[in-house]
Amino acid sequence: GTRIIYDRKFLMECRNSP
Amino acid sequence: QEVPLAESPDKHPLQNRWALWFFRNDKNRMWQANLRLVTKFSTVEDFWALYDHIKPASKLSCGCDYSLFKDGIEPMWEDNQNKRGGRWLITLAKQQRHTKLDCFWLDTLLCLIGEMFDNYSDEVCGAVINIRTKGDKIAIWTREAEHQEAVTHIGRVYKEHLGLSQEVTIGYQAHADTATKSSSLTKTKFVV
């Protein structure tokens, strides 16, 4: 299957999202 | 203390479920008795809930470790997934605990949960941070020290994500070599 990849920018944006 | 984390369909799933472990050095007890599973998570949001809840690595006492490993792999050489593997080791100078340590550790965690090593992400077992008086250490553990192409790719990508300059080199050590020698003498198998 497809690997779920996240870059640093996306992961950091998720930190404080509601 | 275990952190309860609720599952939610709105969260971003990770490729792997990860387990955070905490080690506190109590010399009256066996090594393994000092190792505790903190919690497991499998979404980006649960990672942050955990990360923002625990002490930053730089605030831990000397002798403590955090380890983040894929679910099912214990953070020790003896685990079947680790025993033929090794680690990319970052050694920090004492004064870097207050400048670089927390940034390097967070970037290490993000590399792992984000699966940033392309097709070689399956070779990654986990990462460990050791808080030590002599100097702190951070390492990414991979499962097979003989897989040179995978190991060196992971090392190059890791170095890039940490923002290390080309003049800085990092070394890879096989656990089999680390286990049989004092750490200062462990031979370096690969360098990037």
mmCIF file with all atom_site columns, C-alpha atoms in Angstrom:
data_model
loop_
_atom_site.group_PDB
_atom_site.id
_atom_site.type_symbol
_atom_site.label_atom_id
_atom_site.label_alt_id
_atom_site.label_comp_id
_atom_site.label_asym_id
_atom_site.label_entity_id
_atom_site.label_seq_id
_atom_site.pdbx_PDB_ins_code
_atom_site.Cartn_x
_atom_site.Cartn_y
_atom_site.Cartn_z
_atom_site.occupancy
_atom_site.B_iso_or_equiv
_atom_site.pdbx_formal_charge
_atom_site.auth_seq_id
_atom_site.auth_comp_id
_atom_site.auth_asym_id
_atom_site.auth_atom_id
_atom_site.pdbx_PDB_model_num
ATOM 1   C CA . GLY A 1 1   ? 0.000   0.000  0.000  1.00 0.00 ? 1   GLY A CA 1
ATOM 2   C CA . THR A 1 2   ? 0.864   3.686  0.019  1.00 0.00 ? 2   THR A CA 1
ATOM 3   C CA . ARG A 1 3   ? 3.071   4.954  2.800  1.00 0.00 ? 3   ARG A CA 1
ATOM 4   C CA . ILE A 1 4   ? 1.702   7.849  4.855  1.00 0.00 ? 4   ILE A CA 1
ATOM 5   C CA . ILE A 1 5   ? 4.412   10.507 4.745  1.00 0.00 ? 5   ILE A CA 1
ATOM 6   C CA . TYR A 1 6   ? 4.293   13.903 6.456  1.00 0.00 ? 6   TYR A CA 1
ATOM 7   C CA . ASP A 1 7   ? 6.903   16.622 6.115  1.00 0.00 ? 7   ASP A CA 1
ATOM 8   C CA . ARG A 1 8   ? 8.167   18.692 9.011  1.00 0.00 ? 8   ARG A CA 1
ATOM 9   C CA . LYS A 1 9   ? 6.138   21.761 8.004  1.00 0.00 ? 9   LYS A CA 1
ATOM 10  C CA . PHE A 1 10  ? 2.861   19.839 8.036  1.00 0.00 ? 10  PHE A CA 1
ATOM 11  C CA . LEU A 1 11  ? 3.614   18.143 11.342 1.00 0.00 ? 11  LEU A CA 1
ATOM 12  C CA . MET A 1 12  ? 4.500   21.477 12.969 1.00 0.00 ? 12  MET A CA 1
ATOM 13  C CA . GLU A 1 13  ? 1.277   23.050 11.656 1.00 0.00 ? 13  GLU A CA 1
ATOM 14  C CA . CYS A 1 14  ? -0.742  20.286 13.322 1.00 0.00 ? 14  CYS A CA 1
ATOM 15  C CA . ARG A 1 15  ? 0.737   21.142 16.705 1.00 0.00 ? 15  ARG A CA 1
ATOM 16  C CA . ASN A 1 16  ? -1.595  23.989 17.540 1.00 0.00 ? 16  ASN A CA 1
ATOM 17  C CA . SER A 1 17  ? -4.467  23.400 15.173 1.00 0.00 ? 17  SER A CA 1
ATOM 18  C CA . PRO A 1 18  ? -7.864  23.120 16.959 1.00 0.00 ? 18  PRO A CA 1
ATOM 19  C CA . GLN B 2 1   ? 2.312   8.223  34.296 1.00 0.00 ? 1   GLN B CA 1
ATOM 20  C CA . GLU B 2 2   ? 0.207   6.942  31.409 1.00 0.00 ? 2   GLU B CA 1
ATOM 21  C CA . VAL B 2 3   ? -1.428  9.575  29.224 1.00 0.00 ? 3   VAL B CA 1
ATOM 22  C CA . PRO B 2 4   ? -4.901  8.553  28.008 1.00 0.00 ? 4   PRO B CA 1
ATOM 23  C CA . LEU B 2 5   ? -5.420  9.474  24.371 1.00 0.00 ? 5   LEU B CA 1
ATOM 24  C CA . ALA B 2 6   ? -8.808  9.381  22.653 1.00 0.00 ? 6   ALA B CA 1
ATOM 25  C CA . GLU B 2 7   ? -9.118  8.086  19.109 1.00 0.00 ? 7   GLU B CA 1
ATOM 26  C CA . SER B 2 8   ? -10.892 10.363 16.647 1.00 0.00 ? 8   SER B CA 1
ATOM 27  C CA . PRO B 2 9   ? -11.683 10.095 12.936 1.00 0.00 ? 9   PRO B CA 1
ATOM 28  C CA . ASP B 2 10  ? -10.583 13.732 12.448 1.00 0.00 ? 10  ASP B CA 1
ATOM 29  C CA . LYS B 2 11  ? -7.003  13.004 13.424 1.00 0.00 ? 11  LYS B CA 1
ATOM 30  C CA . HIS B 2 12  ? -4.230  12.396 10.909 1.00 0.00 ? 12  HIS B CA 1
ATOM 31  C CA . PRO B 2 13  ? -3.159  8.753  11.000 1.00 0.00 ? 13  PRO B CA 1
ATOM 32  C CA . LEU B 2 14  ? 0.508   7.818  11.061 1.00 0.00 ? 14  LEU B CA 1
ATOM 33  C CA . GLN B 2 15  ? 1.951   5.000  8.994  1.00 0.00 ? 15  GLN B CA 1
ATOM 34  C CA . ASN B 2 16  ? 3.012   3.264  12.212 1.00 0.00 ? 16  ASN B CA 1
ATOM 35  C CA . ARG B 2 17  ? 1.873   3.072  15.800 1.00 0.00 ? 17  ARG B CA 1
ATOM 36  C CA . TRP B 2 18  ? 4.703   4.303  18.044 1.00 0.00 ? 18  TRP B CA 1
ATOM 37  C CA . ALA B 2 19  ? 5.544   3.668  21.683 1.00 0.00 ? 19  ALA B CA 1
ATOM 38  C CA . LEU B 2 20  ? 7.311   6.173  23.928 1.00 0.00 ? 20  LEU B CA 1
ATOM 39  C CA . TRP B 2 21  ? 9.506   4.669  26.647 1.00 0.00 ? 21  TRP B CA 1
ATOM 40  C CA . PHE B 2 22  ? 11.152  6.323  29.632 1.00 0.00 ? 22  PHE B CA 1
ATOM 41  C CA . PHE B 2 23  ? 14.255  5.064  31.392 1.00 0.00 ? 23  PHE B CA 1
ATOM 42  C CA . ARG B 2 24  ? 15.407  6.273  34.798 1.00 0.00 ? 24  ARG B CA 1
ATOM 43  C CA . ASN B 2 25  ? 18.743  5.053  36.065 1.00 0.00 ? 25  ASN B CA 1
ATOM 44  C CA . ASP B 2 26  ? 18.255  3.416  39.466 1.00 0.00 ? 26  ASP B CA 1
ATOM 45  C CA . LYS B 2 27  ? 21.373  1.394  40.178 1.00 0.00 ? 27  LYS B CA 1
ATOM 46  C CA . ASN B 2 28  ? 19.558  -0.711 42.795 1.00 0.00 ? 28  ASN B CA 1
ATOM 47  C CA . ARG B 2 29  ? 17.402  -2.245 40.114 1.00 0.00 ? 29  ARG B CA 1
ATOM 48  C CA . MET B 2 30  ? 18.041  -4.272 36.979 1.00 0.00 ? 30  MET B CA 1
ATOM 49  C CA . TRP B 2 31  ? 18.327  -2.262 33.743 1.00 0.00 ? 31  TRP B CA 1
ATOM 50  C CA . GLN B 2 32  ? 15.041  -3.590 32.391 1.00 0.00 ? 32  GLN B CA 1
ATOM 51  C CA . ALA B 2 33  ? 13.150  -2.730 35.606 1.00 0.00 ? 33  ALA B CA 1
ATOM 52  C CA . ASN B 2 34  ? 14.078  0.919  35.071 1.00 0.00 ? 34  ASN B CA 1
ATOM 53  C CA . LEU B 2 35  ? 12.454  0.997  31.649 1.00 0.00 ? 35  LEU B CA 1
ATOM 54  C CA . ARG B 2 36  ? 8.793   2.064  31.474 1.00 0.00 ? 36  ARG B CA 1
ATOM 55  C CA . LEU B 2 37  ? 6.356   2.279  28.585 1.00 0.00 ? 37  LEU B CA 1
ATOM 56  C CA . VAL B 2 38  ? 4.788   5.754  28.742 1.00 0.00 ? 38  VAL B CA 1
ATOM 57  C CA . THR B 2 39  ? 2.149   5.403  26.031 1.00 0.00 ? 39  THR B CA 1
ATOM 58  C CA . LYS B 2 40  ? 1.484   4.511  22.412 1.00 0.00 ? 40  LYS B CA 1
ATOM 59  C CA . PHE B 2 41  ? 0.030   6.728  19.687 1.00 0.00 ? 41  PHE B CA 1
ATOM 60  C CA . SER B 2 42  ? -0.813  6.461  16.020 1.00 0.00 ? 42  SER B CA 1
ATOM 61  C CA . THR B 2 43  ? -1.945  9.925  14.946 1.00 0.00 ? 43  THR B CA 1
ATOM 62  C CA . VAL B 2 44  ? -0.180  13.260 14.483 1.00 0.00 ? 44  VAL B CA 1
ATOM 63  C CA . GLU B 2 45  ? -2.475  14.936 17.009 1.00 0.00 ? 45  GLU B CA 1
ATOM 64  C CA . ASP B 2 46  ? -1.842  12.286 19.664 1.00 0.00 ? 46  ASP B CA 1
ATOM 65  C CA . PHE B 2 47  ? 1.883   12.678 19.129 1.00 0.00 ? 47  PHE B CA 1
ATOM 66  C CA . TRP B 2 48  ? 1.631   16.384 19.941 1.00 0.00 ? 48  TRP B CA 1
ATOM 67  C CA . ALA B 2 49  ? -0.676  15.780 22.908 1.00 0.00 ? 49  ALA B CA 1
ATOM 68  C CA . LEU B 2 50  ? 1.987   13.501 24.317 1.00 0.00 ? 50  LEU B CA 1
ATOM 69  C CA . TYR B 2 51  ? 4.999   15.610 23.367 1.00 0.00 ? 51  TYR B CA 1
ATOM 70  C CA . ASP B 2 52  ? 3.506   18.777 24.860 1.00 0.00 ? 52  ASP B CA 1
ATOM 71  C CA . HIS B 2 53  ? 2.573   16.900 28.055 1.00 0.00 ? 53  HIS B CA 1
ATOM 72  C CA . ILE B 2 54  ? 5.983   15.481 28.956 1.00 0.00 ? 54  ILE B CA 1
ATOM 73  C CA . LYS B 2 55  ? 9.175   17.175 30.106 1.00 0.00 ? 55  LYS B CA 1
ATOM 74  C CA . PRO B 2 56  ? 11.524  18.360 27.382 1.00 0.00 ? 56  PRO B CA 1
ATOM 75  C CA . ALA B 2 57  ? 14.565  16.114 27.180 1.00 0.00 ? 57  ALA B CA 1
ATOM 76  C CA . SER B 2 58  ? 16.837  18.930 28.360 1.00 0.00 ? 58  SER B CA 1
ATOM 77  C CA . LYS B 2 59  ? 14.946  19.016 31.689 1.00 0.00 ? 59  LYS B CA 1
ATOM 78  C CA . LEU B 2 60  ? 15.388  15.307 32.469 1.00 0.00 ? 60  LEU B CA 1
ATOM 79  C CA . SER B 2 61  ? 17.834  14.175 35.162 1.00 0.00 ? 61  SER B CA 1
ATOM 80  C CA . CYS B 2 62  ? 21.158  12.720 34.145 1.00 0.00 ? 62  CYS B CA 1
ATOM 81  C CA . GLY B 2 63  ? 20.921  9.003  33.498 1.00 0.00 ? 63  GLY B CA 1
ATOM 82  C CA . CYS B 2 64  ? 17.430  9.257  31.972 1.00 0.00 ? 64  CYS B CA 1
ATOM 83  C CA . ASP B 2 65  ? 16.441  8.289  28.428 1.00 0.00 ? 65  ASP B CA 1
ATOM 84  C CA . TYR B 2 66  ? 13.435  8.706  26.207 1.00 0.00 ? 66  TYR B CA 1
ATOM 85  C CA . SER B 2 67  ? 12.981  6.141  23.452 1.00 0.00 ? 67  SER B CA 1
ATOM 86  C CA . LEU B 2 68  ? 10.464  6.174  20.633 1.00 0.00 ? 68  LEU B CA 1
ATOM 87  C CA . PHE B 2 69  ? 10.060  2.815  18.899 1.00 0.00 ? 69  PHE B CA 1
ATOM 88  C CA . LYS B 2 70  ? 7.629   1.246  16.502 1.00 0.00 ? 70  LYS B CA 1
ATOM 89  C CA . ASP B 2 71  ? 4.954   -0.693 18.369 1.00 0.00 ? 71  ASP B CA 1
ATOM 90  C CA . GLY B 2 72  ? 6.206   -4.217 18.980 1.00 0.00 ? 72  GLY B CA 1
ATOM 91  C CA . ILE B 2 73  ? 9.905   -3.330 19.147 1.00 0.00 ? 73  ILE B CA 1
ATOM 92  C CA . GLU B 2 74  ? 11.435  -2.907 22.605 1.00 0.00 ? 74  GLU B CA 1
ATOM 93  C CA . PRO B 2 75  ? 14.138  -0.239 22.986 1.00 0.00 ? 75  PRO B CA 1
ATOM 94  C CA . MET B 2 76  ? 16.991  -2.649 23.621 1.00 0.00 ? 76  MET B CA 1
ATOM 95  C CA . TRP B 2 77  ? 19.658  -4.403 21.556 1.00 0.00 ? 77  TRP B CA 1
ATOM 96  C CA . GLU B 2 78  ? 18.269  -7.821 22.459 1.00 0.00 ? 78  GLU B CA 1
ATOM 97  C CA . ASP B 2 79  ? 14.979  -7.296 20.633 1.00 0.00 ? 79  ASP B CA 1
ATOM 98  C CA . ASN B 2 80  ? 14.805  -9.449 17.492 1.00 0.00 ? 80  ASN B CA 1
ATOM 99  C CA . GLN B 2 81  ? 14.197  -6.369 15.345 1.00 0.00 ? 81  GLN B CA 1
ATOM 100 C CA . ASN B 2 82  ? 17.269  -4.609 16.755 1.00 0.00 ? 82  ASN B CA 1
ATOM 101 C CA . LYS B 2 83  ? 19.892  -7.256 17.336 1.00 0.00 ? 83  LYS B CA 1
ATOM 102 C CA . ARG B 2 84  ? 21.349  -7.242 13.811 1.00 0.00 ? 84  ARG B CA 1
ATOM 103 C CA . GLY B 2 85  ? 20.994  -3.470 13.556 1.00 0.00 ? 85  GLY B CA 1
ATOM 104 C CA . GLY B 2 86  ? 22.803  -0.381 14.674 1.00 0.00 ? 86  GLY B CA 1
ATOM 105 C CA . ARG B 2 87  ? 22.475  3.331  15.216 1.00 0.00 ? 87  ARG B CA 1
ATOM 106 C CA . TRP B 2 88  ? 23.260  6.688  13.687 1.00 0.00 ? 88  TRP B CA 1
ATOM 107 C CA . LEU B 2 89  ? 24.715  8.490  16.661 1.00 0.00 ? 89  LEU B CA 1
ATOM 108 C CA . ILE B 2 90  ? 24.662  12.226 17.377 1.00 0.00 ? 90  ILE B CA 1
ATOM 109 C CA . THR B 2 91  ? 26.893  13.159 20.299 1.00 0.00 ? 91  THR B CA 1
ATOM 110 C CA . LEU B 2 92  ? 26.388  16.588 21.788 1.00 0.00 ? 92  LEU B CA 1
ATOM 111 C CA . ALA B 2 93  ? 28.784  18.758 23.704 1.00 0.00 ? 93  ALA B CA 1
ATOM 112 C CA . LYS B 2 94  ? 27.685  19.591 27.274 1.00 0.00 ? 94  LYS B CA 1
ATOM 113 C CA . GLN B 2 95  ? 26.756  23.181 26.447 1.00 0.00 ? 95  GLN B CA 1
ATOM 114 C CA . GLN B 2 96  ? 24.491  22.022 23.579 1.00 0.00 ? 96  GLN B CA 1
ATOM 115 C CA . ARG B 2 97  ? 21.922  20.675 26.068 1.00 0.00 ? 97  ARG B CA 1
ATOM 116 C CA . HIS B 2 98  ? 20.532  24.179 26.345 1.00 0.00 ? 98  HIS B CA 1
ATOM 117 C CA . THR B 2 99  ? 20.855  25.143 22.696 1.00 0.00 ? 99  THR B CA 1
ATOM 118 C CA . LYS B 2 100 ? 20.459  22.185 20.356 1.00 0.00 ? 100 LYS B CA 1
ATOM 119 C CA . LEU B 2 101 ? 19.280  19.132 22.280 1.00 0.00 ? 101 LEU B CA 1
ATOM 120 C CA . ASP B 2 102 ? 15.508  19.679 22.300 1.00 0.00 ? 102 ASP B CA 1
ATOM 121 C CA . CYS B 2 103 ? 15.487  20.832 18.653 1.00 0.00 ? 103 CYS B CA 1
ATOM 122 C CA . PHE B 2 104 ? 17.514  17.828 17.506 1.00 0.00 ? 104 PHE B CA 1
ATOM 123 C CA . TRP B 2 105 ? 15.320  15.416 19.452 1.00 0.00 ? 105 TRP B CA 1
ATOM 124 C CA . LEU B 2 106 ? 12.079  16.914 18.121 1.00 0.00 ? 106 LEU B CA 1
ATOM 125 C CA . ASP B 2 107 ? 13.417  16.815 14.560 1.00 0.00 ? 107 ASP B CA 1
ATOM 126 C CA . THR B 2 108 ? 14.417  13.186 15.140 1.00 0.00 ? 108 THR B CA 1
ATOM 127 C CA . LEU B 2 109 ? 10.893  12.325 16.303 1.00 0.00 ? 109 LEU B CA 1
ATOM 128 C CA . LEU B 2 110 ? 9.328   14.116 13.335 1.00 0.00 ? 110 LEU B CA 1
ATOM 129 C CA . CYS B 2 111 ? 11.590  12.219 10.915 1.00 0.00 ? 111 CYS B CA 1
ATOM 130 C CA . LEU B 2 112 ? 10.339  8.973  12.430 1.00 0.00 ? 112 LEU B CA 1
ATOM 131 C CA . ILE B 2 113 ? 6.614   9.595  12.653 1.00 0.00 ? 113 ILE B CA 1
ATOM 132 C CA . GLY B 2 114 ? 6.546   11.400 9.296  1.00 0.00 ? 114 GLY B CA 1
ATOM 133 C CA . GLU B 2 115 ? 8.316   8.434  7.630  1.00 0.00 ? 115 GLU B CA 1
ATOM 134 C CA . MET B 2 116 ? 10.816  10.807 6.047  1.00 0.00 ? 116 MET B CA 1
ATOM 135 C CA . PHE B 2 117 ? 13.311  8.163  4.898  1.00 0.00 ? 117 PHE B CA 1
ATOM 136 C CA . ASP B 2 118 ? 11.467  7.315  1.688  1.00 0.00 ? 118 ASP B CA 1
ATOM 137 C CA . ASN B 2 119 ? 11.444  3.619  0.826  1.00 0.00 ? 119 ASN B CA 1
ATOM 138 C CA . TYR B 2 120 ? 13.896  2.886  3.625  1.00 0.00 ? 120 TYR B CA 1
ATOM 139 C CA . SER B 2 121 ? 11.575  3.966  6.448  1.00 0.00 ? 121 SER B CA 1
ATOM 140 C CA . ASP B 2 122 ? 10.809  0.300  7.133  1.00 0.00 ? 122 ASP B CA 1
ATOM 141 C CA . GLU B 2 123 ? 14.444  -0.135 8.189  1.00 0.00 ? 123 GLU B CA 1
ATOM 142 C CA . VAL B 2 124 ? 13.937  2.309  11.064 1.00 0.00 ? 124 VAL B CA 1
ATOM 143 C CA . CYS B 2 125 ? 13.193  0.754  14.461 1.00 0.00 ? 125 CYS B CA 1
ATOM 144 C CA . GLY B 2 126 ? 13.194  3.827  16.656 1.00 0.00 ? 126 GLY B CA 1
ATOM 145 C CA . ALA B 2 127 ? 15.228  6.553  18.301 1.00 0.00 ? 127 ALA B CA 1
ATOM 146 C CA . VAL B 2 128 ? 16.809  7.079  21.710 1.00 0.00 ? 128 VAL B CA 1
ATOM 147 C CA . ILE B 2 129 ? 17.981  10.144 23.616 1.00 0.00 ? 129 ILE B CA 1
ATOM 148 C CA . ASN B 2 130 ? 20.395  9.643  26.525 1.00 0.00 ? 130 ASN B CA 1
ATOM 149 C CA . ILE B 2 131 ? 20.821  12.460 29.054 1.00 0.00 ? 131 ILE B CA 1
ATOM 150 C CA . ARG B 2 132 ? 24.311  12.074 30.475 1.00 0.00 ? 132 ARG B CA 1
ATOM 151 C CA . THR B 2 133 ? 26.765  14.208 32.457 1.00 0.00 ? 133 THR B CA 1
ATOM 152 C CA . LYS B 2 134 ? 29.542  13.466 29.983 1.00 0.00 ? 134 LYS B CA 1
ATOM 153 C CA . GLY B 2 135 ? 27.448  14.660 27.054 1.00 0.00 ? 135 GLY B CA 1
ATOM 154 C CA . ASP B 2 136 ? 24.008  13.841 25.722 1.00 0.00 ? 136 ASP B CA 1
ATOM 155 C CA . LYS B 2 137 ? 23.388  11.473 22.819 1.00 0.00 ? 137 LYS B CA 1
ATOM 156 C CA . ILE B 2 138 ? 20.639  11.037 20.256 1.00 0.00 ? 138 ILE B CA 1
ATOM 157 C CA . ALA B 2 139 ? 20.450  8.048  17.927 1.00 0.00 ? 139 ALA B CA 1
ATOM 158 C CA . ILE B 2 140 ? 18.236  6.581  15.246 1.00 0.00 ? 140 ILE B CA 1
ATOM 159 C CA . TRP B 2 141 ? 18.199  2.784  15.383 1.00 0.00 ? 141 TRP B CA 1
ATOM 160 C CA . THR B 2 142 ? 17.850  0.744  12.212 1.00 0.00 ? 142 THR B CA 1
ATOM 161 C CA . ARG B 2 143 ? 17.182  -2.967 11.932 1.00 0.00 ? 143 ARG B CA 1
ATOM 162 C CA . GLU B 2 144 ? 19.990  -4.309 9.762  1.00 0.00 ? 144 GLU B CA 1
ATOM 163 C CA . ALA B 2 145 ? 23.536  -2.942 9.953  1.00 0.00 ? 145 ALA B CA 1
ATOM 164 C CA . GLU B 2 146 ? 24.540  -4.828 6.790  1.00 0.00 ? 146 GLU B CA 1
ATOM 165 C CA . HIS B 2 147 ? 21.966  -3.017 4.633  1.00 0.00 ? 147 HIS B CA 1
ATOM 166 C CA . GLN B 2 148 ? 24.499  -0.399 3.587  1.00 0.00 ? 148 GLN B CA 1
ATOM 167 C CA . GLU B 2 149 ? 22.371  1.380  0.981  1.00 0.00 ? 149 GLU B CA 1
ATOM 168 C CA . ALA B 2 150 ? 19.440  1.771  3.370  1.00 0.00 ? 150 ALA B CA 1
ATOM 169 C CA . VAL B 2 151 ? 21.586  2.740  6.332  1.00 0.00 ? 151 VAL B CA 1
ATOM 170 C CA . THR B 2 152 ? 23.549  5.402  4.450  1.00 0.00 ? 152 THR B CA 1
ATOM 171 C CA . HIS B 2 153 ? 20.383  6.824  2.868  1.00 0.00 ? 153 HIS B CA 1
ATOM 172 C CA . ILE B 2 154 ? 18.812  7.147  6.318  1.00 0.00 ? 154 ILE B CA 1
ATOM 173 C CA . GLY B 2 155 ? 21.989  8.784  7.628  1.00 0.00 ? 155 GLY B CA 1
ATOM 174 C CA . ARG B 2 156 ? 22.110  11.348 4.828  1.00 0.00 ? 156 ARG B CA 1
ATOM 175 C CA . VAL B 2 157 ? 18.437  12.265 5.155  1.00 0.00 ? 157 VAL B CA 1
ATOM 176 C CA . TYR B 2 158 ? 18.716  12.438 8.950  1.00 0.00 ? 158 TYR B CA 1
ATOM 177 C CA . LYS B 2 159 ? 21.728  14.735 8.794  1.00 0.00 ? 159 LYS B CA 1
ATOM 178 C CA . GLU B 2 160 ? 19.926  16.993 6.342  1.00 0.00 ? 160 GLU B CA 1
ATOM 179 C CA . HIS B 2 161 ? 16.830  17.204 8.572  1.00 0.00 ? 161 HIS B CA 1
ATOM 180 C CA . LEU B 2 162 ? 18.959  18.142 11.566 1.00 0.00 ? 162 LEU B CA 1
ATOM 181 C CA . GLY B 2 163 ? 20.477  20.939 9.507  1.00 0.00 ? 163 GLY B CA 1
ATOM 182 C CA . LEU B 2 164 ? 24.027  19.733 10.064 1.00 0.00 ? 164 LEU B CA 1
ATOM 183 C CA . SER B 2 165 ? 26.612  21.274 7.775  1.00 0.00 ? 165 SER B CA 1
ATOM 184 C CA . GLN B 2 166 ? 28.645  19.237 5.305  1.00 0.00 ? 166 GLN B CA 1
ATOM 185 C CA . GLU B 2 167 ? 31.748  19.614 7.469  1.00 0.00 ? 167 GLU B CA 1
ATOM 186 C CA . VAL B 2 168 ? 30.044  17.729 10.314 1.00 0.00 ? 168 VAL B CA 1
ATOM 187 C CA . THR B 2 169 ? 30.068  13.943 10.046 1.00 0.00 ? 169 THR B CA 1
ATOM 188 C CA . ILE B 2 170 ? 27.931  11.443 11.895 1.00 0.00 ? 170 ILE B CA 1
ATOM 189 C CA . GLY B 2 171 ? 28.786  7.790  12.411 1.00 0.00 ? 171 GLY B CA 1
ATOM 190 C CA . TYR B 2 172 ? 26.868  4.526  12.377 1.00 0.00 ? 172 TYR B CA 1
ATOM 191 C CA . GLN B 2 173 ? 27.689  1.764  14.853 1.00 0.00 ? 173 GLN B CA 1
ATOM 192 C CA . ALA B 2 174 ? 26.416  -1.820 14.806 1.00 0.00 ? 174 ALA B CA 1
ATOM 193 C CA . HIS B 2 175 ? 24.799  -2.807 18.129 1.00 0.00 ? 175 HIS B CA 1
ATOM 194 C CA . ALA B 2 176 ? 26.837  -6.021 18.091 1.00 0.00 ? 176 ALA B CA 1
ATOM 195 C CA . ASP B 2 177 ? 29.990  -3.862 18.255 1.00 0.00 ? 177 ASP B CA 1
ATOM 196 C CA . THR B 2 178 ? 28.559  -1.485 20.880 1.00 0.00 ? 178 THR B CA 1
ATOM 197 C CA . ALA B 2 179 ? 27.489  -4.393 23.087 1.00 0.00 ? 179 ALA B CA 1
ATOM 198 C CA . THR B 2 180 ? 30.934  -5.940 23.221 1.00 0.00 ? 180 THR B CA 1
ATOM 199 C CA . LYS B 2 181 ? 33.074  -2.828 23.637 1.00 0.00 ? 181 LYS B CA 1
ATOM 200 C CA . SER B 2 182 ? 33.140  0.257  25.803 1.00 0.00 ? 182 SER B CA 1
ATOM 201 C CA . SER B 2 183 ? 31.302  2.954  23.889 1.00 0.00 ? 183 SER B CA 1
ATOM 202 C CA . SER B 2 184 ? 34.350  5.141  23.363 1.00 0.00 ? 184 SER B CA 1
ATOM 203 C CA . LEU B 2 185 ? 36.005  2.321  21.431 1.00 0.00 ? 185 LEU B CA 1
ATOM 204 C CA . THR B 2 186 ? 33.043  1.216  19.350 1.00 0.00 ? 186 THR B CA 1
ATOM 205 C CA . LYS B 2 187 ? 34.038  1.110  15.719 1.00 0.00 ? 187 LYS B CA 1
ATOM 206 C CA . THR B 2 188 ? 32.177  3.240  13.243 1.00 0.00 ? 188 THR B CA 1
ATOM 207 C CA . LYS B 2 189 ? 30.787  1.214  10.359 1.00 0.00 ? 189 LYS B CA 1
ATOM 208 C CA . PHE B 2 190 ? 29.570  4.061  8.128  1.00 0.00 ? 190 PHE B CA 1
ATOM 209 C CA . VAL B 2 191 ? 30.030  7.821  8.065  1.00 0.00 ? 191 VAL B CA 1
ATOM 210 C CA . VAL B 2 192 ? 27.957  10.481 6.308  1.00 0.00 ? 192 VAL B CA 1
#
